[in-house]
mmCIF file of C-alpha atoms in Angstrom:
data_model
loop_
_atom_site.group_PDB
_atom_site.id
_atom_site.type_symbol
_atom_site.label_atom_id
_atom_site.label_comp_id
_atom_site.label_asym_id
_atom_site.label_seq_id
_atom_site.Cartn_x
_atom_site.Cartn_y
_atom_site.Cartn_z
ATOM 1 C CA MET A 1 118.784 123.690 99.407
ATOM 2 C CA LYS A 2 119.229 120.512 97.371
ATOM 3 C CA SER A 3 116.569 117.809 97.271
ATOM 4 C CA ILE A 4 116.282 114.544 95.393
ATOM 5 C CA ILE A 5 113.396 112.278 94.386
ATOM 6 C CA ILE A 6 114.366 108.662 93.709
ATOM 7 C CA CYS A 7 111.726 106.825 91.693
ATOM 8 C CA GLU A 8 111.447 103.367 90.200
ATOM 9 C CA GLY A 9 110.884 103.661 86.468
ATOM 10 C CA ASP A 10 110.055 105.773 83.435
ATOM 11 C CA THR A 11 106.372 106.362 84.228
ATOM 12 C CA ASP A 12 107.229 107.744 87.666
ATOM 13 C CA PHE A 13 110.111 109.758 86.198
ATOM 14 C CA VAL A 14 107.895 111.551 83.653
ATOM 15 C CA LEU A 15 104.899 112.064 85.964
ATOM 16 C CA LEU A 16 106.986 113.482 88.812
ATOM 17 C CA GLN A 17 108.669 115.963 86.472
ATOM 18 C CA TYR A 18 105.258 117.088 85.198
ATOM 19 C CA PHE A 19 103.862 117.384 88.732
ATOM 20 C CA MET A 20 106.783 119.315 90.184
ATOM 21 C CA ILE A 21 106.688 121.808 87.289
ATOM 22 C CA LYS A 22 102.897 122.253 87.090
ATOM 23 C CA VAL A 23 101.982 122.151 90.771
ATOM 24 C CA ASN A 24 105.080 123.217 92.679
ATOM 25 C CA GLY A 25 106.633 125.782 90.342
ATOM 26 C CA TRP A 26 109.936 124.087 89.487
ATOM 27 C CA LYS A 27 111.630 124.828 86.171
ATOM 28 C CA ASP A 28 113.489 122.347 83.993
ATOM 29 C CA PHE A 29 117.211 123.083 84.332
ATOM 30 C CA LYS A 30 119.611 120.508 82.912
ATOM 31 C CA ASP A 31 120.676 116.898 82.718
ATOM 32 C CA SER A 32 121.884 115.900 86.165
ATOM 33 C CA GLY A 33 125.470 114.956 86.829
ATOM 34 C CA PHE A 34 124.340 112.621 89.609
ATOM 35 C CA LYS A 35 124.200 109.168 87.989
ATOM 36 C CA PRO A 36 125.512 106.793 90.668
ATOM 37 C CA ILE A 37 124.787 103.549 88.836
ATOM 38 C CA LYS A 38 124.621 102.471 85.200
ATOM 39 C CA GLY A 39 121.305 102.911 83.425
ATOM 40 C CA VAL A 40 119.735 105.619 85.600
ATOM 41 C CA ASN A 41 118.023 108.700 84.178
ATOM 42 C CA SER A 42 118.342 111.892 86.176
ATOM 43 C CA ARG A 43 117.423 115.523 85.629
ATOM 44 C CA ASP A 44 117.841 118.733 87.630
ATOM 45 C CA PHE A 45 115.189 121.366 88.223
ATOM 46 C CA ILE A 46 115.533 124.842 89.708
ATOM 47 C CA LYS A 47 113.304 127.022 91.879
ATOM 48 C CA ASP A 48 114.695 130.282 93.226
ATOM 49 C CA SER A 49 118.061 129.192 94.676
ATOM 50 C CA HIS A 50 116.986 125.579 95.222
ATOM 51 C CA ILE A 51 117.920 122.518 93.155
ATOM 52 C CA LEU A 52 115.811 119.386 92.768
ATOM 53 C CA THR A 53 117.124 116.184 91.184
ATOM 54 C CA ILE A 54 114.669 113.555 89.969
ATOM 55 C CA ILE A 55 116.300 110.213 89.295
ATOM 56 C CA SER A 56 114.854 107.006 87.873
ATOM 57 C CA ALA A 57 116.640 104.029 89.400
ATOM 58 C CA GLY A 58 115.738 101.741 86.511
ATOM 59 C CA GLY A 59 113.780 99.296 88.635
ATOM 60 C CA CYS A 60 112.775 98.619 92.222
ATOM 61 C CA SER A 61 115.851 96.443 92.795
ATOM 62 C CA ASN A 62 118.121 99.458 92.203
ATOM 63 C CA ILE A 63 116.475 101.862 94.648
ATOM 64 C CA LYS A 64 118.504 100.614 97.607
ATOM 65 C CA GLU A 65 121.771 101.192 95.717
ATOM 66 C CA VAL A 66 120.789 104.692 94.574
ATOM 67 C CA PHE A 67 119.676 105.625 98.103
ATOM 68 C CA ALA A 68 123.016 104.360 99.452
ATOM 69 C CA ALA A 69 124.813 106.560 96.898
ATOM 70 C CA VAL A 70 122.875 109.614 98.085
ATOM 71 C CA ILE A 71 123.819 108.900 101.688
ATOM 72 C CA ARG A 72 127.494 108.500 100.667
ATOM 73 C CA ASN A 73 127.332 111.772 98.740
ATOM 74 C CA ASN A 74 126.033 113.547 101.827
ATOM 75 C CA LYS A 75 128.696 112.063 104.094
ATOM 76 C CA ASN A 76 131.529 112.892 101.693
ATOM 77 C CA ALA A 77 130.390 116.402 100.750
ATOM 78 C CA VAL A 78 132.871 119.160 101.546
ATOM 79 C CA LEU A 79 130.310 121.968 101.512
ATOM 80 C CA ASP A 80 126.898 121.903 103.136
ATOM 81 C CA ASP A 81 125.119 122.984 99.940
ATOM 82 C CA GLU A 82 126.485 119.894 98.157
ATOM 83 C CA ARG A 83 124.298 117.684 100.352
ATOM 84 C CA TYR A 84 120.727 116.630 99.664
ATOM 85 C CA SER A 85 118.692 118.062 102.535
ATOM 86 C CA LYS A 86 115.540 116.163 101.609
ATOM 87 C CA ILE A 87 115.284 112.721 100.003
ATOM 88 C CA VAL A 88 112.016 111.272 98.669
ATOM 89 C CA ILE A 89 111.684 107.662 97.511
ATOM 90 C CA VAL A 90 108.692 106.785 95.292
ATOM 91 C CA THR A 91 108.084 103.132 94.428
ATOM 92 C CA ASP A 92 105.279 100.769 93.387
ATOM 93 C CA ASN A 93 103.325 98.649 95.840
ATOM 94 C CA ASP A 94 103.659 95.670 93.489
ATOM 95 C CA GLU A 95 103.136 92.668 95.716
ATOM 96 C CA SER A 96 102.234 91.752 99.259
ATOM 97 C CA GLY A 97 105.308 92.473 101.364
ATOM 98 C CA THR A 98 106.703 95.150 99.027
ATOM 99 C CA GLU A 99 106.403 97.911 101.623
ATOM 100 C CA ALA A 100 108.125 95.852 104.326
ATOM 101 C CA LYS A 101 110.955 94.951 101.921
ATOM 102 C CA ILE A 102 111.707 98.528 100.817
ATOM 103 C CA VAL A 103 111.487 99.790 104.415
ATOM 104 C CA SER A 104 113.992 97.121 105.478
ATOM 105 C CA ASP A 105 116.325 97.964 102.565
ATOM 106 C CA LEU A 106 116.307 101.707 103.275
ATOM 107 C CA ASN A 107 116.850 101.263 107.002
ATOM 108 C CA SER A 108 119.777 98.901 106.392
ATOM 109 C CA VAL A 109 121.411 101.587 104.243
ATOM 110 C CA SER A 110 120.649 104.566 106.473
ATOM 111 C CA MET A 111 122.221 102.864 109.528
ATOM 112 C CA ASN A 112 120.534 105.360 111.852
ATOM 113 C CA ASN A 113 118.952 105.138 115.271
ATOM 114 C CA VAL A 114 115.537 105.997 113.805
ATOM 115 C CA GLU A 115 113.537 103.991 111.291
ATOM 116 C CA ILE A 116 112.114 105.107 107.960
ATOM 117 C CA HIS A 117 108.394 104.416 107.492
ATOM 118 C CA ASN A 118 105.928 104.818 104.640
ATOM 119 C CA ILE A 119 104.102 108.163 104.175
ATOM 120 C CA GLU A 120 105.994 110.079 106.860
ATOM 121 C CA TRP A 121 109.077 112.270 107.033
ATOM 122 C CA THR A 122 111.992 110.861 109.026
ATOM 123 C CA GLU A 123 114.984 112.915 110.147
ATOM 124 C CA LEU A 124 118.312 111.085 109.875
ATOM 125 C CA SER A 125 121.377 112.513 111.655
ATOM 126 C CA TYR A 126 124.975 111.991 110.556
ATOM 127 C CA THR A 127 128.522 113.209 110.963
ATOM 128 C CA ASP A 128 130.315 113.718 107.678
ATOM 129 C CA GLU A 129 133.328 111.600 106.753
ATOM 130 C CA THR A 130 135.564 114.505 105.749
ATOM 131 C CA SER A 131 138.213 116.001 108.011
ATOM 132 C CA SER A 132 135.749 118.653 109.225
ATOM 133 C CA LYS A 133 133.471 116.130 111.021
ATOM 134 C CA ILE A 134 130.411 118.356 110.681
ATOM 135 C CA SER A 135 127.085 117.087 111.983
ATOM 136 C CA PHE A 136 124.108 117.350 109.630
ATOM 137 C CA SER A 137 120.640 115.934 109.152
ATOM 138 C CA THR A 138 118.639 114.722 106.171
ATOM 139 C CA ASP A 139 114.855 114.394 105.958
ATOM 140 C CA VAL A 140 113.603 111.248 104.177
ATOM 141 C CA LEU A 141 110.096 110.516 102.878
ATOM 142 C CA LEU A 142 109.015 107.132 101.519
ATOM 143 C CA LEU A 143 105.924 106.875 99.278
ATOM 144 C CA VAL A 144 104.946 103.297 98.367
ATOM 145 C CA ILE A 145 102.118 103.832 95.842
ATOM 146 C CA PRO A 146 99.232 102.944 95.861
ATOM 147 C CA PHE A 147 98.908 103.304 99.645
ATOM 148 C CA ASP A 148 95.833 101.109 100.077
ATOM 149 C CA GLU A 149 96.210 98.300 97.526
ATOM 150 C CA ASN A 150 98.795 96.313 95.602
ATOM 151 C CA GLY A 151 99.651 97.776 92.220
ATOM 152 C CA ALA A 152 101.862 100.270 90.429
ATOM 153 C CA LEU A 153 101.795 103.978 89.732
ATOM 154 C CA GLU A 154 99.651 103.193 86.672
ATOM 155 C CA THR A 155 97.110 101.528 88.995
ATOM 156 C CA PHE A 156 97.027 104.635 91.144
ATOM 157 C CA LEU A 157 96.552 106.946 88.146
ATOM 158 C CA LEU A 158 93.671 104.893 86.741
ATOM 159 C CA THR A 159 92.052 104.826 90.194
ATOM 160 C CA SER A 160 92.411 108.614 90.418
ATOM 161 C CA ILE A 161 90.667 109.043 87.052
ATOM 162 C CA ALA A 162 87.902 106.601 87.993
ATOM 163 C CA LYS A 163 87.197 108.426 91.258
ATOM 164 C CA GLN A 164 86.720 111.699 89.417
ATOM 165 C CA ASN A 165 84.761 110.552 86.348
ATOM 166 C CA THR A 166 82.084 107.826 86.382
ATOM 167 C CA TYR A 167 82.013 107.474 82.587
ATOM 168 C CA ASP A 168 85.771 106.901 82.422
ATOM 169 C CA ALA A 169 85.506 104.607 85.455
ATOM 170 C CA GLU A 170 83.321 102.258 83.402
ATOM 171 C CA ILE A 171 85.827 102.279 80.511
ATOM 172 C CA ILE A 172 88.635 101.461 82.939
ATOM 173 C CA LYS A 173 86.600 98.645 84.515
ATOM 174 C CA LYS A 174 85.885 97.059 81.113
ATOM 175 C CA GLY A 175 89.485 97.501 79.934
ATOM 176 C CA ASN A 176 90.849 95.896 83.093
ATOM 177 C CA ALA A 177 88.491 92.931 82.702
ATOM 178 C CA PHE A 178 89.550 92.504 79.079
ATOM 179 C CA VAL A 179 93.264 92.474 79.935
ATOM 180 C CA GLU A 180 92.689 89.836 82.624
ATOM 181 C CA ILE A 181 91.281 87.341 80.063
ATOM 182 C CA ALA A 182 92.939 88.447 76.805
ATOM 183 C CA ASP A 183 96.117 86.363 77.190
ATOM 184 C CA PRO A 184 95.085 83.242 79.179
ATOM 185 C CA ASP A 185 98.365 81.404 78.530
ATOM 186 C CA SER A 186 100.466 84.415 79.585
ATOM 187 C CA LYS A 187 102.313 84.220 76.275
ATOM 188 C CA TYR A 188 102.788 87.982 76.140
ATOM 189 C CA LEU A 189 101.717 89.308 79.540
ATOM 190 C CA LYS A 190 104.130 87.101 81.417
ATOM 191 C CA HIS A 191 103.801 88.750 84.844
ATOM 192 C CA ARG A 192 101.495 91.090 86.730
ATOM 193 C CA GLY A 193 103.585 94.174 86.022
ATOM 194 C CA LEU A 194 102.960 93.786 82.288
ATOM 195 C CA LYS A 195 99.238 93.357 82.899
ATOM 196 C CA THR A 196 99.214 96.562 84.927
ATOM 197 C CA LYS A 197 100.838 98.512 82.112
ATOM 198 C CA ALA A 198 98.510 96.909 79.545
ATOM 199 C CA LYS A 199 95.457 98.098 81.511
ATOM 200 C CA PHE A 200 96.883 101.617 81.501
ATOM 201 C CA ASP A 201 97.561 101.479 77.753
ATOM 202 C CA VAL A 202 94.120 100.035 76.894
ATOM 203 C CA TYR A 203 92.353 102.898 78.644
ATOM 204 C CA PHE A 204 94.483 105.551 76.980
ATOM 205 C CA SER A 205 94.184 103.947 73.553
ATOM 206 C CA ILE A 206 90.466 104.701 73.871
ATOM 207 C CA ARG A 207 90.767 108.119 75.472
ATOM 208 C CA THR A 208 93.686 109.545 73.483
ATOM 209 C CA PRO A 209 93.447 110.404 69.748
ATOM 210 C CA PRO A 210 95.712 108.170 67.601
ATOM 211 C CA LYS A 211 97.928 111.056 66.529
ATOM 212 C CA GLN A 212 98.758 111.733 70.189
ATOM 213 C CA PHE A 213 99.145 108.084 71.191
ATOM 214 C CA ARG A 214 102.805 107.758 70.319
ATOM 215 C CA MET A 215 104.581 107.103 73.576
ATOM 216 C CA ARG A 216 103.698 106.673 77.236
ATOM 217 C CA GLN A 217 105.614 109.894 77.864
ATOM 218 C CA ASP A 218 103.243 111.818 75.566
ATOM 219 C CA ILE A 219 100.204 110.427 77.367
ATOM 220 C CA LEU A 220 101.506 111.428 80.780
ATOM 221 C CA LYS A 221 102.382 114.951 79.668
ATOM 222 C CA ASN A 222 99.010 115.540 77.985
ATOM 223 C CA ILE A 223 96.827 114.785 81.016
ATOM 224 C CA PRO A 224 96.263 117.608 83.568
ATOM 225 C CA TRP A 225 97.135 115.455 86.574
ATOM 226 C CA GLU A 226 97.175 118.521 88.821
ATOM 227 C CA GLU A 227 93.367 118.643 88.454
ATOM 228 C CA TYR A 228 92.931 115.194 89.979
ATOM 229 C CA GLU A 229 92.286 115.532 93.699
ATOM 230 C CA ASN A 230 93.608 112.049 94.508
ATOM 231 C CA VAL A 231 96.946 112.745 92.754
ATOM 232 C CA ARG A 232 97.363 116.075 94.543
ATOM 233 C CA GLU A 233 96.603 114.463 97.908
ATOM 234 C CA VAL A 234 99.151 111.658 97.497
ATOM 235 C CA PHE A 235 101.899 114.021 96.314
ATOM 236 C CA LYS A 236 101.125 116.944 98.628
ATOM 237 C CA GLU A 237 104.279 116.406 100.709
ATOM 238 C CA LEU A 238 106.406 117.096 97.613
ATOM 239 C CA GLY A 239 105.479 120.763 98.068
ATOM 240 C CA LYS A 240 107.960 120.817 100.985
ATOM 241 C CA LEU A 241 110.906 120.422 98.593
ATOM 242 C CA GLY A 242 112.450 123.851 98.055
#
């Protein structure tokens, strides 16, 4: 079986790789050949006879196009094992209306008689566009994170840490308050997305020794996210891939 996770950016891309390896037993395999649009990052993982592709779309605005490419791939596939049986889309809940917008985008691409919704699997049925005209189905899961507030994946991760550790929760609270007032003219933090990432970086600049604080990727790989109950709960459905 082939599955694919479409995510928004680099943070999601690194965290999802870590989670699928640590929690769900996937092994890093190779650079993926599936790069439907310019600027995406994609990597393949293997588990028994199953293949998982994780692809970073390079921004929320590109998710619709990448999802459309996956649907086209499935319709044009000659062999059944060339199709993605399960598709997961992970994106940030940045602003009010984000969930409604991504749901509308995905449904416009899927062109099916059922609608995709957040936090639930949806089965889409198709007939391929090759001469064989084989009928097939694809299961789709949308995760707009955080589920219960506006924010990004970084918001969700900080919330997960705060729920599990009261001392760190206080550090996060103070760091968030500092970021909100540190750049009153928005000279550097020009929009909310940059503030969100700054809050994440402020916390980890305190928690992480300087020699380890090199790149966001290092931070994400050095935290045992599988031990955080909130993270496991949100990503539990990813255990159904493979």
